[in-house]
Each structure stands twice: as structure tokens, then as C-alpha cells.
N, CA and C of each residue as an Amber inpcrd file, in Angstrom:
protein
   273
   0.8420000  -1.1750000   0.0000000   0.0000000   0.0000000   0.0000000
   0.8890000   1.2410000   0.0000000   0.6120000   2.2040000  -0.8770000
   1.4080000   3.4210000  -0.9470000   0.9640000   4.4110000   0.1130000
   1.9100000   4.9010000   0.8800000   1.6290000   5.9320000   1.8610000
   2.0900000   7.2760000   1.3020000   3.2040000   7.2780000   0.5870000
   3.7530000   8.5020000   0.0210000   3.8390000   8.3760000  -1.4920000
   4.0260000   9.4820000  -2.1460000   4.1990000   9.4420000  -3.6000000
   5.6110000   9.8780000  -3.9720000   6.5910000   9.3760000  -3.2440000
   7.9860000   9.6430000  -3.5600000   8.4480000   8.7250000  -4.6750000
   9.6520000   8.9480000  -5.1510000  10.2750000   8.0540000  -6.1120000
  10.4650000   6.6980000  -5.4320000   9.9330000   5.6500000  -6.0140000
   9.9530000   4.3360000  -5.3670000  11.2410000   3.5760000  -5.6310000
  12.2700000   3.9500000  -4.9060000  13.5370000   3.2500000  -4.9940000
  13.9390000   2.7950000  -3.6110000  14.6910000   1.7460000  -3.5310000
  15.2520000   1.1900000  -2.3080000  14.6250000   1.5930000  -0.9960000
  15.2990000   2.4700000  -0.2380000  14.8850000   2.7840000   1.1210000
  13.4530000   3.3260000   1.2310000  12.9920000   4.0730000   0.2390000
  11.6400000   4.6330000   0.3010000  10.6280000   3.5100000   0.2720000
  10.8340000   2.5090000  -0.5840000   9.9100000   1.3910000  -0.6700000
   9.8830000   0.6230000   0.6470000  11.0490000   0.4030000   1.2610000
  11.1070000  -0.2680000   2.5500000  10.3330000   0.5100000   3.5960000
  10.4610000   1.8330000   3.5780000   9.7570000   2.6730000   4.5340000
   8.2480000   2.5540000   4.3270000   7.8020000   2.5420000   3.0930000
   6.3790000   2.4080000   2.8100000   5.8620000   1.0910000   3.3370000
   6.6000000   0.0100000   3.1240000   6.1700000  -1.2840000   3.6140000
   6.1040000  -1.2710000   5.1310000   7.0550000  -0.6270000   5.7720000
   7.0610000  -0.5440000   7.2190000   5.8490000   0.2250000   7.7310000
   5.5300000   1.3530000   7.0920000   4.3700000   2.1370000   7.5060000
   3.0820000   1.3530000   7.2950000   2.9830000   0.6490000   6.1790000
   1.7790000  -0.1320000   5.9030000   1.6020000  -1.2280000   6.9400000
   2.6950000  -1.7750000   7.4100000   2.6210000  -2.8160000   8.4350000
   2.3480000  -2.2250000   9.8130000   2.7650000  -0.9990000  10.0550000
   2.6130000  -0.3530000  11.3520000   1.2050000   0.1600000  11.5850000
   0.5540000   0.6230000  10.5300000  -0.7600000   1.2470000  10.6730000
  -1.8500000   0.2050000  10.4780000  -2.7100000   0.0330000  11.4800000
  -3.8140000  -0.9280000  11.3350000  -4.7200000  -0.5610000  10.1600000
  -5.3560000  -1.5670000   9.5850000  -6.1920000  -1.4050000   8.3970000
  -7.2370000  -0.3040000   8.5710000  -7.9290000  -0.2550000   9.6890000
  -8.9970000   0.7370000   9.8840000  -8.4560000   2.1670000   9.7980000
  -7.3130000   2.4050000  10.4220000  -6.7030000   3.7290000  10.3810000
  -6.1570000   4.0290000   8.9960000  -5.5620000   3.0180000   8.3600000
  -4.9770000   3.1980000   7.0300000  -6.0480000   3.5710000   6.0050000
  -7.2140000   2.9460000   6.0970000  -8.3110000   3.2460000   5.1680000
  -8.7220000   4.7080000   5.2950000  -8.8630000   5.1840000   6.5230000
  -9.2760000   6.5760000   6.7370000  -8.1890000   7.5360000   6.2680000
  -6.9330000   7.2530000   6.5790000  -5.8320000   8.1180000   6.1390000
  -5.7570000   8.2090000   4.6200000  -5.8300000   7.0710000   3.9590000
  -5.7240000   7.0740000   2.5010000  -6.9090000   7.7740000   1.8510000
  -8.0990000   7.5570000   2.3790000  -9.2770000   8.2360000   1.8290000
  -9.1740000   9.7460000   2.0660000  -8.6920000  10.1360000   3.2410000
  -8.5160000  11.5560000   3.5400000  -7.5220000  12.1860000   2.5610000
  -6.4330000  11.4870000   2.2800000  -5.4510000  12.0050000   1.3260000
  -6.0490000  12.0820000  -0.0650000  -6.7360000  11.0210000  -0.4840000
  -7.3260000  10.9810000  -1.8300000  -8.3910000  12.0500000  -2.0300000
  -9.1370000  12.3560000  -0.9790000 -10.2460000  13.3080000  -1.0870000
  -9.8290000  14.7580000  -0.8160000  -8.5530000  14.9820000  -0.4790000
  -8.0680000  16.3470000  -0.2720000  -8.2830000  16.9070000   1.1160000
  -8.4230000  16.0310000   2.0940000  -8.6300000  16.4950000   3.4680000
  -7.4240000  17.2900000   3.9800000  -6.2380000  16.9330000   3.5390000
  -5.0230000  17.5890000   4.0230000  -4.5940000  18.7780000   3.1630000
  -5.3560000  19.0780000   2.1160000  -5.0500000  20.2370000   1.2740000
  -5.4260000  21.5290000   2.0020000  -4.8370000  22.6350000   1.5400000
  -5.1720000  23.9630000   2.0820000  -5.6530000  24.8070000   0.9250000
  -6.9210000  25.1960000   0.9320000  -7.9650000  24.8070000   1.8870000
  -8.4080000  23.3720000   1.6490000  -9.0560000  22.7970000   2.6650000
  -9.5340000  21.4200000   2.5670000 -10.5500000  21.2820000   1.4450000
 -10.4660000  20.1580000   0.7640000 -11.3990000  19.8730000  -0.3180000
 -12.5760000  19.0310000   0.1660000 -12.4740000  18.5120000   1.3930000
 -13.5400000  17.7240000   2.0010000 -13.4880000  17.9470000   3.5050000
 -14.6420000  18.0320000   4.1100000 -14.6930000  18.2130000   5.5630000
 -14.6310000  16.8550000   6.2590000 -14.3830000  16.8610000   7.5430000
 -14.3630000  15.6300000   8.3150000 -15.7340000  14.9600000   8.2740000
 -16.7850000  15.7450000   8.3600000 -18.1470000  15.1900000   8.2940000
 -18.3980000  14.5010000   6.9610000 -17.9850000  15.1420000   5.8680000
 -18.1590000  14.5480000   4.5390000 -17.3250000  13.2770000   4.3920000
 -16.1040000  13.3080000   4.9120000 -15.2310000  12.1480000   4.8650000
 -15.8660000  10.9830000   5.6260000 -16.3710000  11.2710000   6.8120000
 -17.0140000  10.2400000   7.6280000 -18.2140000   9.6350000   6.8980000
 -19.0150000  10.4800000   6.2830000 -20.1880000  10.0040000   5.5430000
 -19.7650000   9.0830000   4.4070000 -18.7360000   9.4700000   3.6580000
 -18.2520000   8.6410000   2.5510000 -17.7390000   7.2840000   3.0360000
 -17.2010000   7.2720000   4.2420000 -16.6560000   6.0350000   4.8030000
 -17.7020000   5.2320000   5.5730000 -18.8910000   5.7970000   5.7260000
 -19.9640000   5.1050000   6.4340000 -19.7470000   4.9900000   7.9270000
 -19.1940000   6.0470000   8.5190000 -18.9470000   6.0490000   9.9590000
 -19.3070000   7.4040000  10.5360000 -19.3190000   7.4860000  11.8570000
 -19.6200000   8.7540000  12.5060000 -18.4240000   9.6870000  12.3790000
 -18.6800000  10.9560000  12.5640000 -17.6140000  11.9580000  12.5300000
 -16.5910000  11.6670000  13.6310000 -17.0700000  11.2920000  14.8120000
 -16.1740000  10.9940000  15.9380000 -15.2730000   9.8030000  15.6130000
 -15.8540000   8.7670000  15.0080000 -15.0710000   7.5900000  14.6530000
 -14.0110000   7.9270000  13.6020000 -14.4000000   8.6890000  12.5970000
 -13.4440000   9.0960000  11.5670000 -12.3260000   9.9340000  12.1790000
 -12.6790000  10.8450000  13.0630000 -11.6880000  11.6970000  13.7250000
 -10.7030000  10.8650000  14.5460000 -11.2300000   9.9110000  15.3020000
 -10.3640000   9.0710000  16.1370000  -9.4100000   8.2410000  15.2790000
  -9.9310000   7.6330000  14.2140000  -9.0790000   6.8030000  13.3530000
  -8.0480000   7.6390000  12.6080000  -8.4480000   8.8240000  12.1810000
  -7.5330000   9.7250000  11.4980000  -6.4140000  10.1560000  12.4480000
  -6.7800000  10.5240000  13.6550000  -5.7890000  10.9560000  14.6460000
  -4.8460000   9.8200000  15.0050000  -5.3890000   8.6360000  15.2820000
  -4.5290000   7.4840000  15.6130000  -3.5880000   7.1590000  14.4610000
  -4.1010000   7.2030000  13.2480000  -3.2620000   6.9270000  12.0860000
  -2.1470000   7.9420000  11.9320000  -2.4760000   9.2230000  12.1050000
  -1.4580000  10.2730000  11.9760000  -0.4060000  10.1420000  13.0660000
  -0.8100000   9.7920000  14.2720000   0.1470000   9.6030000  15.3690000
   1.0980000   8.4550000  15.0370000   0.5640000   7.3570000  14.5180000
   1.4130000   6.2190000  14.1580000   2.3950000   6.5780000  13.0450000
   1.9280000   7.3240000  12.0530000   2.8150000   7.7640000  10.9720000
   3.9200000   8.6510000  11.5420000   3.5540000   9.6030000  12.3810000
   4.5530000  10.5100000  12.9540000   5.5520000   9.7570000  13.8240000
   5.0810000   8.8260000  14.6260000   6.0040000   8.0420000  15.4570000
   6.9850000   7.2670000  14.5910000   6.4680000   6.6310000  13.5450000
   7.3230000   5.8580000  12.6450000   8.3420000   6.7670000  11.9580000
   7.8820000   7.9090000  11.4720000   8.7800000   8.8500000  10.7920000
   9.8370000   9.3860000  11.7510000   9.4400000   9.7260000  12.9620000
  10.4000000  10.2530000  13.9420000  11.4030000   9.1860000  14.3410000
  10.9230000   7.9550000  14.5500000  11.8350000   6.8630000  14.8820000
  12.8220000   6.6210000  13.7550000  12.3520000   6.6520000  12.5170000
  13.2220000   6.4500000  11.3550000  14.2430000   7.5730000  11.2620000
  13.8040000   8.8100000  11.4410000  14.7130000   9.9570000  11.3570000
  15.7690000   9.8870000  12.4590000  15.3630000   9.5160000  13.6690000
  16.3220000   9.4070000  14.7730000  17.3200000   8.2840000  14.5090000
  16.8330000   7.1550000  13.9910000  17.7100000   6.0390000  13.6770000
  18.7260000   6.4330000  12.6140000  18.2480000   7.0870000  11.5460000
  19.1380000   7.5040000  10.4680000  20.1490000   8.5320000  10.9620000
  19.7090000   9.4330000  11.8310000  20.6030000  10.4480000  12.3770000
  21.7010000   9.7970000  13.2090000  21.3390000   8.8350000  14.0400000
  22.3170000   8.1410000  14.8660000  23.2420000   7.2830000  14.0320000
  22.7380000   6.6760000  12.9630000  23.5600000   5.8490000  12.0820000
  24.6200000   6.6940000  11.3790000  24.2230000   7.8990000  10.9390000
  25.1830000   8.7850000  10.2590000  26.2610000   9.2650000  11.2200000
  25.9210000   9.4760000  12.4740000  26.9060000   9.9270000  13.4610000
  27.9370000   8.8500000  13.7440000  27.4760000   7.5770000  13.7620000
  28.3620000   6.4670000  14.0790000  29.3110000   6.1520000  12.9250000
  28.9430000   6.5220000  11.7220000  29.7520000   6.1810000  10.5380000
  31.0090000   6.9690000  10.4270000
């Protein structure tokens, strides 16, 4: 499952696979739909209420899954960045 639209070479592909494995399916579905529908654009192209309706869930449920998914992505990205930073220092 694609999380980012970077050039798909070596390390980026591994990172995508790691993120796909880290994020539970329910959160991943909401995150991907939010990205596809323009929820993260400025200005937003879809509201949280509209996103929830399209996904067949309540606004609260969509919000919770979106937040949990974003937290997991950020944790994974921060852990990866810290690991890479420490690896470069040791080299």
C-alpha cells in the first residue's frame, strides 16, 4: 500500500512497507481516503463530516481513526529519522 508518492527506490519502498505494516487497516483506510479526497489540502477539499459520511462512519469515529493513524505515521517517521541520524553519526 502506498503511503507517500515519492520516487519508489530502495529505502523509500522499505519505509512504505514498514508504515503499511505499522498502521492498522482501519486507520490506514481513513488516512488514505482523507489524502485521496483532499482532506489535508489547504484549503480542505472535504470536511471531516463529509469524509465520515463517505466512509460510512460517525464523525467521531473518523476523527479518532484519522488521529490514531497520523500519530502512528509521525512516530514511525520520527523513529526512522532518529535512527538515520544516529547511524550517520556512528559512521
